[in-house]
Structures are given as structure tokens and as C-alpha cells.
Coordinates of C-alpha atoms in Angstrom, one line a residue:
M1 CA 150.1 -8.7 251.4
S2 CA 148.2 -5.8 252.2
K3 CA 144.3 -6.2 251.5
V4 CA 143.7 -5.1 248.0
A5 CA 140.4 -4.4 246.1
G6 CA 138.3 -5.8 249.2
T7 CA 140.3 -9.3 249.8
V8 CA 142.3 -10.3 253.0
A9 CA 145.8 -10.2 253.9
T10 CA 147.7 -13.1 254.0
L11 CA 151.3 -13.6 255.5
P12 CA 154.2 -15.6 254.6
G13 CA 155.4 -18.1 257.0
G14 CA 152.7 -19.3 258.9
G15 CA 151.1 -15.7 259.7
E16 CA 148.1 -15.4 260.6
P17 CA 145.3 -14.2 258.2
S18 CA 143.9 -11.4 259.9
S19 CA 147.5 -9.9 261.5
P20 CA 148.8 -7.8 259.7
V21 CA 152.1 -8.3 261.7
Q22 CA 153.8 -11.9 263.0
K23 CA 155.4 -12.2 265.6
V24 CA 158.5 -10.1 266.2
W25 CA 160.1 -10.5 269.1
K26 CA 163.0 -13.2 269.8
P27 CA 162.5 -15.3 272.9
E28 CA 165.8 -17.2 273.2
L29 CA 167.7 -14.6 275.6
Y30 CA 165.3 -14.2 277.4
K31 CA 164.8 -17.9 278.2
I32 CA 168.5 -18.3 278.5
Q33 CA 168.5 -15.1 281.1
L34 CA 165.7 -16.7 283.2
D35 CA 168.5 -19.8 283.8
A36 CA 171.1 -17.7 285.2
P37 CA 172.4 -18.1 288.4
A38 CA 170.5 -15.9 291.5
P39 CA 172.9 -14.1 293.6
N40 CA 173.6 -16.2 297.1
P41 CA 175.3 -13.9 299.8
V42 CA 177.9 -16.2 301.9
R43 CA 177.3 -14.7 305.1
C44 CA 180.4 -14.4 308.3
Q45 CA 179.6 -16.3 311.2
R46 CA 182.3 -14.7 313.0
I47 CA 182.8 -11.5 315.5
L48 CA 185.2 -9.3 313.1
E49 CA 187.6 -6.7 314.7
D50 CA 187.5 -4.5 311.1
N51 CA 186.9 -0.9 310.4
N52 CA 183.5 -0.2 310.8
Q53 CA 183.1 1.2 307.5
A54 CA 183.6 -1.6 305.0
V55 CA 180.7 -3.7 307.4
R56 CA 178.4 -0.8 306.6
L57 CA 179.4 -1.2 302.8
Y58 CA 178.5 -5.1 302.0
G59 CA 176.6 -5.6 305.6
S60 CA 176.9 -9.4 306.8
E61 CA 178.7 -11.0 303.3
Y62 CA 181.6 -9.0 304.7
H63 CA 184.2 -11.4 305.8
G64 CA 187.4 -9.1 307.0
L65 CA 190.8 -10.6 306.5
M66 CA 190.6 -13.3 304.5
G67 CA 192.9 -14.5 301.7
H68 CA 192.9 -16.0 298.4
L69 CA 193.2 -19.6 299.4
E70 CA 190.9 -19.5 302.5
A71 CA 188.0 -17.7 300.1
E72 CA 188.5 -20.5 297.5
Q73 CA 187.9 -23.1 300.4
L74 CA 185.2 -21.7 301.7
L75 CA 183.3 -21.1 298.1
S76 CA 184.8 -24.6 296.9
N77 CA 180.9 -26.4 297.7
A78 CA 178.8 -23.2 297.7
S79 CA 176.4 -23.0 294.7
D80 CA 176.9 -20.8 291.9
G81 CA 176.0 -17.4 292.6
S82 CA 177.5 -17.6 295.7
Y83 CA 179.9 -14.8 296.9
L84 CA 181.2 -13.1 299.4
V85 CA 183.6 -9.5 299.7
R86 CA 186.7 -9.8 301.7
R87 CA 189.6 -8.3 302.5
S88 CA 193.1 -9.0 300.9
P89 CA 195.9 -9.3 303.4
K90 CA 197.8 -6.6 300.5
S91 CA 194.9 -5.1 299.5
D92 CA 195.7 -1.3 299.1
G93 CA 192.3 1.0 299.5
Y94 CA 190.3 -1.6 297.9
Y95 CA 188.1 -5.1 299.0
T96 CA 187.6 -8.1 297.3
L97 CA 184.7 -9.6 295.4
S98 CA 185.0 -13.7 295.4
V99 CA 182.2 -14.8 293.5
R100 CA 181.1 -18.7 292.5
F101 CA 179.9 -19.2 288.8
N102 CA 180.2 -22.7 286.6
K103 CA 182.2 -24.4 289.4
R104 CA 184.7 -21.5 289.8
T105 CA 185.5 -18.9 292.2
K106 CA 186.3 -15.6 290.4
H107 CA 187.7 -12.8 292.6
Y108 CA 187.6 -8.7 291.9
K109 CA 188.9 -5.8 293.4
V110 CA 185.5 -3.9 294.1
F111 CA 185.6 0.0 294.9
Y112 CA 182.9 2.4 296.3
K113 CA 182.8 6.4 295.8
T114 CA 180.3 8.5 296.9
G115 CA 178.9 11.5 296.0
P116 CA 175.9 12.8 294.0
G117 CA 174.2 12.0 290.2
Q118 CA 175.3 8.5 288.3
G119 CA 179.2 8.7 289.1
H120 CA 178.7 7.2 292.6
G121 CA 178.3 3.3 293.9
H122 CA 179.8 0.4 293.7
Y123 CA 182.2 -0.2 290.6
L124 CA 184.9 -2.8 289.6
R125 CA 186.6 -0.2 287.3
E126 CA 185.8 3.8 287.0
Q127 CA 184.7 3.2 283.3
D128 CA 182.4 0.4 284.1
K129 CA 179.0 0.6 285.7
H130 CA 178.0 1.5 289.2
Y131 CA 175.4 -0.3 291.5
E132 CA 173.7 0.6 294.2
T133 CA 174.4 -2.6 296.3
V134 CA 177.0 -5.3 295.7
H135 CA 173.8 -7.8 295.7
E136 CA 173.0 -6.0 292.3
M137 CA 176.3 -6.0 290.9
V138 CA 176.9 -9.6 291.6
A139 CA 173.5 -9.9 290.2
D140 CA 174.3 -8.3 286.8
G141 CA 177.7 -9.8 286.7
L142 CA 176.0 -13.4 287.1
I143 CA 173.7 -12.6 284.3
N144 CA 176.5 -11.5 282.1
F145 CA 178.8 -14.7 282.8
H146 CA 175.5 -16.8 281.8
M147 CA 175.1 -15.2 278.4
Q148 CA 178.5 -15.4 277.3
L149 CA 178.8 -19.0 278.6
H150 CA 175.2 -20.2 276.4
A151 CA 174.4 -17.1 274.3
S152 CA 177.2 -16.7 272.8
P153 CA 176.3 -17.7 269.0
I154 CA 172.9 -15.1 269.2
I155 CA 175.5 -12.3 270.6
Q156 CA 177.6 -13.0 267.8
Q157 CA 174.8 -13.2 265.1
I158 CA 173.5 -9.6 267.0
N159 CA 177.3 -7.8 266.5
Q160 CA 177.3 -9.2 262.7
Q161 CA 174.1 -7.3 261.7
T162 CA 174.1 -5.0 258.8
K163 CA 171.5 -1.4 258.5
N164 CA 169.6 -3.6 256.1
C165 CA 168.3 -5.3 258.9
Y166 CA 166.4 -1.9 259.9
Q167 CA 163.7 -2.4 257.4
Q168 CA 162.3 -5.8 259.0
S169 CA 163.0 -4.1 262.5
P170 CA 160.4 -4.5 265.0
Y171 CA 160.4 -0.8 265.4
M172 CA 159.4 -0.2 261.7
T173 CA 157.1 -3.5 261.7
L174 CA 155.1 -2.3 264.6
N175 CA 155.5 1.7 263.6
R176 CA 155.4 1.5 259.6
R177 CA 151.5 3.1 259.9
K178 CA 152.3 5.9 262.4
L179 CA 155.8 7.1 260.6
R180 CA 154.0 7.0 257.3
A181 CA 151.4 9.4 258.8
L182 CA 153.9 11.5 260.3
S183 CA 155.9 11.4 257.1
N184 CA 152.5 12.6 255.4
E185 CA 152.2 15.7 257.6
M186 CA 156.2 16.5 256.9
G187 CA 155.2 16.3 253.1
K188 CA 152.6 18.8 253.9
S189 CA 155.0 21.5 255.3
S190 CA 157.4 21.3 252.8
V191 CA 155.1 21.8 249.9
S192 CA 153.6 25.1 251.6
A193 CA 157.2 25.7 252.1
S194 CA 158.6 25.6 248.8
V195 CA 156.0 27.4 247.2
S196 CA 157.9 30.6 247.9
V197 CA 161.2 28.9 246.3
D198 CA 162.3 29.8 242.7
D199 CA 161.5 27.3 240.5
C200 CA 165.1 26.5 240.2
D201 CA 164.7 25.3 243.5
A202 CA 161.0 23.9 243.6
N203 CA 162.2 20.2 243.9
T204 CA 164.2 21.2 247.3
T205 CA 163.6 22.5 250.9
T206 CA 166.2 23.3 253.1
V207 CA 165.8 23.9 256.8
A208 CA 165.4 27.4 256.3
D209 CA 162.4 27.2 254.4
I210 CA 160.5 25.0 257.2
P211 CA 158.4 26.5 259.4
V212 CA 160.7 26.9 262.9
D213 CA 158.2 25.2 265.0
N214 CA 157.6 22.2 263.1
P215 CA 160.0 19.7 265.7
L216 CA 159.8 17.0 263.3
I217 CA 162.4 18.7 260.6
S218 CA 165.8 18.8 261.7
Q219 CA 168.1 18.9 259.3
Q220 CA 167.1 18.0 255.6
V221 CA 163.8 17.7 253.4
T222 CA 163.7 16.7 250.0
Q223 CA 160.8 16.0 248.0
Q224 CA 162.6 12.6 246.0
Q225 CA 160.5 9.4 246.2
L226 CA 162.2 7.1 247.6
P227 CA 161.4 2.8 246.8
P228 CA 157.2 2.4 248.0
Q229 CA 158.3 -0.2 251.2
D230 CA 159.9 3.3 253.3
P231 CA 156.7 4.1 255.1
M232 CA 158.9 7.6 255.4
P233 CA 158.5 8.8 251.3
L234 CA 160.5 12.2 252.0
V235 CA 164.4 12.0 252.8
Y236 CA 164.3 12.6 256.2
E237 CA 167.4 12.7 258.4
K238 CA 167.7 13.5 262.1
P239 CA 170.3 11.9 264.5
H240 CA 169.1 9.8 267.5
N241 CA 170.0 10.8 270.8
F242 CA 170.9 7.6 272.6
K243 CA 172.0 7.2 276.1
V244 CA 173.1 4.0 278.3
H245 CA 170.0 3.2 280.0
T246 CA 168.8 1.1 283.0
F247 CA 165.6 -0.3 282.0
K248 CA 162.7 -1.9 284.4
G249 CA 160.8 -4.6 283.9
L250 CA 161.6 -6.8 280.5
N251 CA 162.5 -5.1 277.2
W252 CA 163.5 -5.8 273.5
C253 CA 165.8 -4.4 271.2
E254 CA 163.5 -2.5 268.6
F255 CA 166.1 -3.5 266.0
C256 CA 167.6 -7.0 266.5
A257 CA 164.7 -8.0 267.8
N258 CA 166.4 -9.6 271.2
F259 CA 165.9 -9.4 274.3
L260 CA 167.8 -6.6 276.3
W261 CA 169.5 -8.7 278.8
G262 CA 171.4 -7.7 282.5
F263 CA 170.5 -6.3 285.9
T264 CA 171.2 -2.6 284.7
A265 CA 172.2 -0.7 281.9
Q266 CA 171.0 -2.6 279.5
G267 CA 171.1 -0.8 276.5
V268 CA 170.8 2.7 275.3
K269 CA 167.7 5.0 274.7
C270 CA 167.2 7.7 272.2
E271 CA 165.7 11.0 274.4
A272 CA 163.8 12.2 271.9
C273 CA 161.9 9.6 270.8
G274 CA 162.2 6.3 272.8
F275 CA 163.9 4.2 270.6
M276 CA 165.3 1.5 272.7
A277 CA 168.1 -0.9 271.9
H278 CA 171.5 -2.6 272.4
N279 CA 174.1 -0.7 272.6
K280 CA 176.0 -2.3 269.0
C281 CA 172.3 -2.1 267.7
S282 CA 172.1 1.2 268.0
E283 CA 175.1 1.7 266.0
L284 CA 173.3 0.6 263.2
V285 CA 170.3 3.0 263.3
P286 CA 169.8 5.1 260.5
P287 CA 169.4 9.0 261.8
K288 CA 165.3 8.7 261.6
C289 CA 164.5 10.0 265.3
V290 CA 161.2 11.1 264.9
P291 CA 160.3 13.0 268.1
D292 CA 156.4 13.3 267.6
L293 CA 156.5 9.2 267.9
K294 CA 157.1 9.1 271.4
C295 CA 153.8 10.2 272.4
I296 CA 152.2 7.9 270.3
R297 CA 154.3 5.1 271.2
G298 CA 151.9 2.6 272.3
V299 CA 150.7 -0.4 274.3
F300 CA 151.3 -2.9 271.2
G301 CA 154.6 -5.1 271.7
T302 CA 154.8 -3.7 275.5
D303 CA 155.2 -6.6 278.1
L304 CA 152.2 -7.0 280.0
T305 CA 153.4 -6.7 283.3
T306 CA 155.0 -3.2 282.5
M307 CA 151.5 -2.4 280.7
V308 CA 149.6 -3.0 284.3
Q309 CA 152.0 -1.2 286.3
L310 CA 151.6 1.6 284.2
H311 CA 148.3 2.0 283.8
Q312 CA 147.3 0.4 287.0
C313 CA 145.0 -1.9 286.4
N314 CA 144.9 -5.5 286.3
I315 CA 143.4 -5.9 282.7
P316 CA 145.0 -3.9 280.2
F317 CA 142.7 -1.6 278.5
V318 CA 142.7 -3.0 275.1
V319 CA 142.0 -6.7 276.3
R320 CA 139.1 -5.3 278.2
R321 CA 137.5 -3.1 275.5
C322 CA 138.2 -5.7 272.5
V323 CA 136.4 -8.6 274.9
E324 CA 133.4 -5.8 275.8
E325 CA 132.6 -5.4 272.1
V326 CA 132.9 -8.9 270.9
E327 CA 130.4 -9.7 273.8
A328 CA 128.2 -6.5 272.9
R329 CA 127.9 -7.4 269.1
G330 CA 130.1 -10.5 268.2
M331 CA 128.8 -13.9 270.6
L332 CA 126.1 -14.8 267.4
Q333 CA 128.9 -14.0 264.9
E334 CA 129.5 -17.3 262.8
G335 CA 133.2 -18.0 263.1
I336 CA 134.0 -15.2 265.5
Y337 CA 138.1 -15.8 266.6
R338 CA 138.1 -17.8 263.1
V339 CA 137.1 -15.3 260.2
S340 CA 139.3 -12.9 259.8
G341 CA 139.0 -9.0 259.5
F342 CA 140.8 -6.9 257.2
A343 CA 144.4 -6.7 257.9
D344 CA 144.2 -2.4 256.9
E345 CA 141.6 -1.7 259.7
I346 CA 143.2 -4.1 262.1
D347 CA 146.2 -2.1 261.6
A348 CA 144.1 1.0 261.4
L349 CA 142.6 -0.1 264.8
K350 CA 145.7 -0.8 266.6
L351 CA 147.4 2.6 265.5
A352 CA 144.4 4.2 267.0
L353 CA 144.3 2.1 270.4
D354 CA 148.5 3.3 270.7
R355 CA 147.5 7.1 270.1
D356 CA 144.2 7.4 272.3
G357 CA 144.5 4.7 274.3
D358 CA 141.0 4.2 276.4
K359 CA 139.1 6.5 274.6
T360 CA 140.0 5.0 271.4
D361 CA 136.4 5.2 269.2
M362 CA 135.2 1.2 269.0
S363 CA 132.0 1.4 268.9
E364 CA 130.0 -0.4 265.4
A365 CA 129.8 3.1 263.9
A366 CA 133.4 3.1 263.7
Y367 CA 134.5 -0.5 263.1
G368 CA 131.4 -1.6 261.8
N369 CA 132.8 -5.8 261.0
V370 CA 133.2 -6.5 264.7
N371 CA 136.3 -9.4 263.4
V372 CA 138.0 -6.4 263.3
I373 CA 137.8 -6.2 266.7
A374 CA 138.6 -9.6 267.6
G375 CA 141.5 -9.9 264.8
T376 CA 142.9 -6.5 267.0
L377 CA 142.3 -8.9 270.3
K378 CA 144.5 -11.1 269.1
L379 CA 147.2 -9.6 267.4
Y380 CA 147.8 -7.8 270.9
L381 CA 148.1 -10.7 272.4
R382 CA 150.2 -12.3 269.7
L383 CA 152.8 -9.1 269.8
L384 CA 153.8 -9.7 273.8
P385 CA 157.1 -10.0 274.5
V386 CA 156.1 -12.9 277.0
P387 CA 153.1 -14.9 276.0
L388 CA 150.2 -15.0 278.1
I389 CA 151.6 -18.5 279.5
T390 CA 155.0 -17.7 279.6
F391 CA 157.7 -19.3 279.4
Q392 CA 158.3 -20.6 282.7
A393 CA 154.8 -22.0 283.1
Y394 CA 154.4 -23.5 280.1
P395 CA 156.1 -27.1 281.0
S396 CA 153.8 -27.0 284.0
F397 CA 150.7 -26.6 281.7
M398 CA 151.4 -29.3 279.3
T399 CA 152.3 -31.5 282.7
A400 CA 148.8 -30.9 283.6
G401 CA 147.3 -31.3 280.0
N402 CA 148.7 -34.9 279.7
A403 CA 147.7 -35.9 282.8
K404 CA 145.4 -38.2 283.8
Q405 CA 141.6 -36.5 284.0
T406 CA 141.5 -37.0 287.9
E407 CA 144.9 -35.4 288.4
Q408 CA 144.6 -33.3 285.6
L409 CA 142.2 -29.9 287.1
Q410 CA 145.0 -29.9 290.0
L411 CA 147.6 -29.8 288.2
M412 CA 146.5 -27.1 286.1
A413 CA 145.4 -25.0 289.0
E414 CA 149.2 -25.7 290.7
A415 CA 150.2 -24.6 287.0
V416 CA 148.6 -21.2 286.8
R417 CA 149.7 -20.2 290.1
R418 CA 153.5 -20.2 288.5
L419 CA 151.9 -17.7 286.0
P420 CA 152.9 -13.6 287.1
P421 CA 150.0 -11.3 288.6
A422 CA 149.3 -9.7 285.4
H423 CA 149.1 -12.8 283.4
Y424 CA 147.7 -14.5 285.8
S425 CA 144.6 -11.8 285.6
C426 CA 144.6 -11.2 282.0
L427 CA 144.5 -15.4 281.1
Q428 CA 141.6 -15.8 283.7
Y429 CA 139.8 -12.7 282.1
M430 CA 140.3 -14.3 278.5
L431 CA 139.2 -17.6 278.9
E432 CA 136.0 -16.6 281.1
H433 CA 135.1 -14.8 277.7
L434 CA 136.1 -17.5 275.7
K435 CA 133.5 -20.3 277.5
R436 CA 130.9 -17.2 277.2
V437 CA 131.5 -17.3 273.3
A438 CA 131.6 -21.2 273.5
S439 CA 128.3 -21.0 275.3
H440 CA 126.6 -19.3 271.8
Y441 CA 128.0 -22.9 269.7
A442 CA 125.1 -23.5 268.3
V443 CA 124.7 -20.0 266.4
N444 CA 128.6 -19.3 266.2
K445 CA 130.0 -22.3 265.7
M446 CA 132.8 -21.7 268.0
N447 CA 133.1 -24.5 270.6
E448 CA 136.1 -24.6 273.1
H449 CA 138.2 -26.9 270.3
N450 CA 138.0 -24.7 267.9
L451 CA 138.5 -21.3 270.3
A452 CA 141.3 -23.5 271.1
T453 CA 142.8 -24.0 267.8
V454 CA 142.4 -20.4 267.0
F455 CA 144.1 -19.1 270.2
A456 CA 147.2 -21.6 270.9
P457 CA 149.8 -20.4 268.8
T458 CA 149.0 -16.6 270.4
L459 CA 148.5 -17.3 273.8
I460 CA 151.4 -20.3 274.5
A461 CA 155.1 -19.8 274.5
T462 CA 155.2 -22.1 271.4
P463 CA 158.6 -23.0 270.1
Q464 CA 158.8 -20.8 266.6
H465 CA 159.6 -24.6 264.4
M466 CA 156.7 -26.5 266.3
T467 CA 153.9 -26.6 263.8
N468 CA 151.9 -29.7 265.4
L469 CA 150.0 -28.0 268.3
T470 CA 148.0 -30.8 269.2
E471 CA 148.7 -31.1 272.9
E472 CA 148.6 -27.6 273.7
I473 CA 145.2 -27.4 271.6
F474 CA 143.4 -30.1 273.8
M475 CA 145.3 -28.2 276.7
L476 CA 143.8 -24.9 276.0
S477 CA 140.7 -26.4 275.5
S478 CA 140.6 -27.8 279.1
L479 CA 141.8 -24.4 280.2
I480 CA 138.7 -22.9 278.5
T481 CA 136.1 -25.7 279.6
H482 CA 136.9 -25.7 283.1
C483 CA 138.4 -22.4 283.7
E484 CA 135.8 -21.4 286.9
T485 CA 136.8 -24.3 288.8
I486 CA 140.6 -24.0 287.6
F487 CA 141.1 -20.3 289.4
A488 CA 138.5 -21.2 291.9
S489 CA 140.8 -23.8 293.6
S490 CA 144.1 -21.8 292.5
S491 CA 142.8 -19.5 294.8
S492 CA 141.9 -21.5 297.6
S493 CA 145.2 -22.8 297.4
S494 CA 146.9 -19.6 297.2
S495 CA 145.0 -18.4 300.2
T496 CA 145.7 -21.3 302.5
S497 CA 149.3 -21.5 301.6

């Protein structure tokens, strides 16, 4: 529940008291995709007496004229993901793609179409996806094979969802306050427009009554009240304009919270408001497209690597600005990062950062309680789809944390090198900040262990069912204590390798 009469919000299910939002993203599909085999072209070792067009199209993985059994034999001992392109003896206008997966070889007719627009490229069937290269086609196919084999229960759950899931969706969770603000603006427009309507129609405002320049009103707006939990108190309908989309980087479905898996055309995106979803999930999204929301869809809940590439920076501005404010006026605050700020004030600052970006006023005059700043930083890190210490790197960090003291720092240096560049830089920045906070322990009562206790559920990719984080806290405490040595060692090792 939110703050009422000066009380601090509390959340069911283990959510942090200072947070108006729990973790919203589901990592299981992403972790399964990480284990999918990578494409491995089998190069042709002989000189081909075949047409040059096929060689230009398929490169060295083209093996010329080759029968089914010969391809089977060539790939029989190859690793999963190995593939080649060949011309079957009885082919007529097509080539054959042979791919190894799950210790079996699969064969597909493959075609190529030239021309402008999205209709060109390599494909299996005209109505299927088209790819720039065969390598991309195989990569996408291997991911789909792998997901069908290992993720079918999760995919089945996605397909069995109902429209009732919308109120608990990440889209509503992350944008509830924004939708409420936009709805209030819509309400003002509808009220002003209804002044000239006859008394018998006073409770209804039609499209004709709304100012033409209001982009939010599309079909119908009435002043009938909906249940209080709906952030849009006015009945509002505008269909989404979903189009198949190839997402760059890592993206999650805003309806079901699961990863948008695949290599290309992973799902759909509304061209008006930016809503991202699986194809199946998009069929359940109600017609409540809010075009203005696209302009303030913000940084919270966006993948870290995507953020730093988008803003051309090493550290996301949310992290940098919050750290600067805490270091300016919160280092001597007793219980900094442990004491909670008010949930509605944290949510208000989140909205401001999403809307105004780096220009957001975070001064003491705007947010006098520095715990609100600290809580917003924790919220940002908690909402990262891929935690700061990633799923892939997590085992290496835990191995280092459990190692003998003589080996621990070297193993931790090796673990941080496993992080993507954006995560590496941000983790270093955060750890150095937390070490500076801990240096004031005599006053703020927050030493390395206390800070690790607060941040372990936020920074580390722990399984959702895990409640005992003793080992994670010890590992993170060591990271904070020795961060300068660990990253110096990591940098020197990287430069010499």
C-alpha cells in the first residue's frame, strides 16, 4: 500500500519497504536463451565447380552439389549449431540448409529474394521471416529450437494468459503514475468540452465535443467512473497500432514480463505509444493506447547496455545524479540506504527522471529527504531486466566469494571481467561509492556488511525463491571492501591479455 498520513509504504511478497515497485521482469526465458547453441558454419574445403551466384550468396559454407546422406555424414560428429548450405541433386530453384541440433541434422529448403524493402533476403517460406544472411537465419532458428525444447512450460503459460493480467503487467506497474497524470489532463479536456452540451448529455462527451488538437482522445471519453485501482479514471479507448518489430539489445514483453526471445522479429511494437509485446500477448492488450506516453517512456526498467548506448555514456544519468546527491548531503545520514524514503515521493522522482532526464531538479529544495534519492537509486537498479551482476557472471562471483582468502581477490577480478562493459563500469562506480559511504560508518552506521545486506537483493541475480543471501552478502561486502584492488587487477589483466 502507498503512503498514507505520513507512513512508509510496505509491500507484500518480500518487496523492499522503500520501493513502490517490486521486481517486474521475469528472467527465465532470457537465461534459457543464453544456453542456446551458436551458429557454427562448416567451411567447404574443396574447390567447387558450381555457379558463382551460390558462392556469392552463401560464402564458404556452401558445399556445392551434395546429397542428403553425405550431409548427414559430414555433420554427424559436429557440435550443435553447425550448419552448411548445399545443392541437392534433385533441387529445382532452391538450395538446402542442413543444421545440427540436439544431436540430429535438420534439412530445410532455403531461398533468396532480391529487391527493396523488407521482402528481400534469405527465407524458408515466403510468409516467414526474411534474413540478411544465412548466419542470422541459423542463429534465430537455433534459439527457437532451443526455446521449444527447454521453455515450453513458460511459453504455454504465456499462451494461456487472459486480459485480466493487464492490470498487473509491467506496463501498468511502471507507468501507472504517468497514466494517471495523462488521464487527469484528458479529464480536464472532456469537462471543458462538455460545458456546451445539453443537460441531458452532460455526463457524456463524444469525439465531436473534444478539441481536435487533443491527440489523446480517439474514439470515446465518458465521465463514468471506473474502479479506483484503474489509473485512467475515464473510460478511454484507442486501439494500438502493433507492427512486427526487430528489437535491438535485450527487451522484455510489457504485458507478461517475459523476455522477447529470438534473433529477429521477436515480437510487436505499437508505433503510436511504443508498447512492446509478444505476438500472442498483444492480442490481450486492451485498446488504451496513449501516444503521449511514448515521449516519457523512461529509463526505469530499460536494459543497462541499451541505456548507455542510447545516451552515449558510461554511467546512466540516474545512477550518476543519485550518487552525486547522496555524496553531497547524505554521507553522514544515519542509516543511509537502509532507512526508507516515502514510496509516493520515490515514485514522483522516478516519473520526473523518466520525463525530464538529466535536467531533473534533484536539489534539496525539491527533495529534502535524501532517503528519497537513495531509494530511487535502489529502485532503478532493482528494475534492471538484467541485474548489475548478470546471470552469466553470478556463478563466477559466488565461486570467488567462497574461495580461500589468498585466491579471492584474483578470482573476483576474473569475475568482473565477465561482465558486459556497461555493467562493469556501473558496478565499479557503485562499489567505489559504497566504499566512500562505508568510510563514514562512525556517523552513518553503514559499514560494508550493512550496505551489502541492503544491496545484495538489488545488485545480484539471485533466484526469486532464495531467501538466505548470507553468501551473497559476504561476497558483495568483500567486493565493496576491496573494489579498488579488484578493478585495478582486472584492468591490468585485460590490458596484458
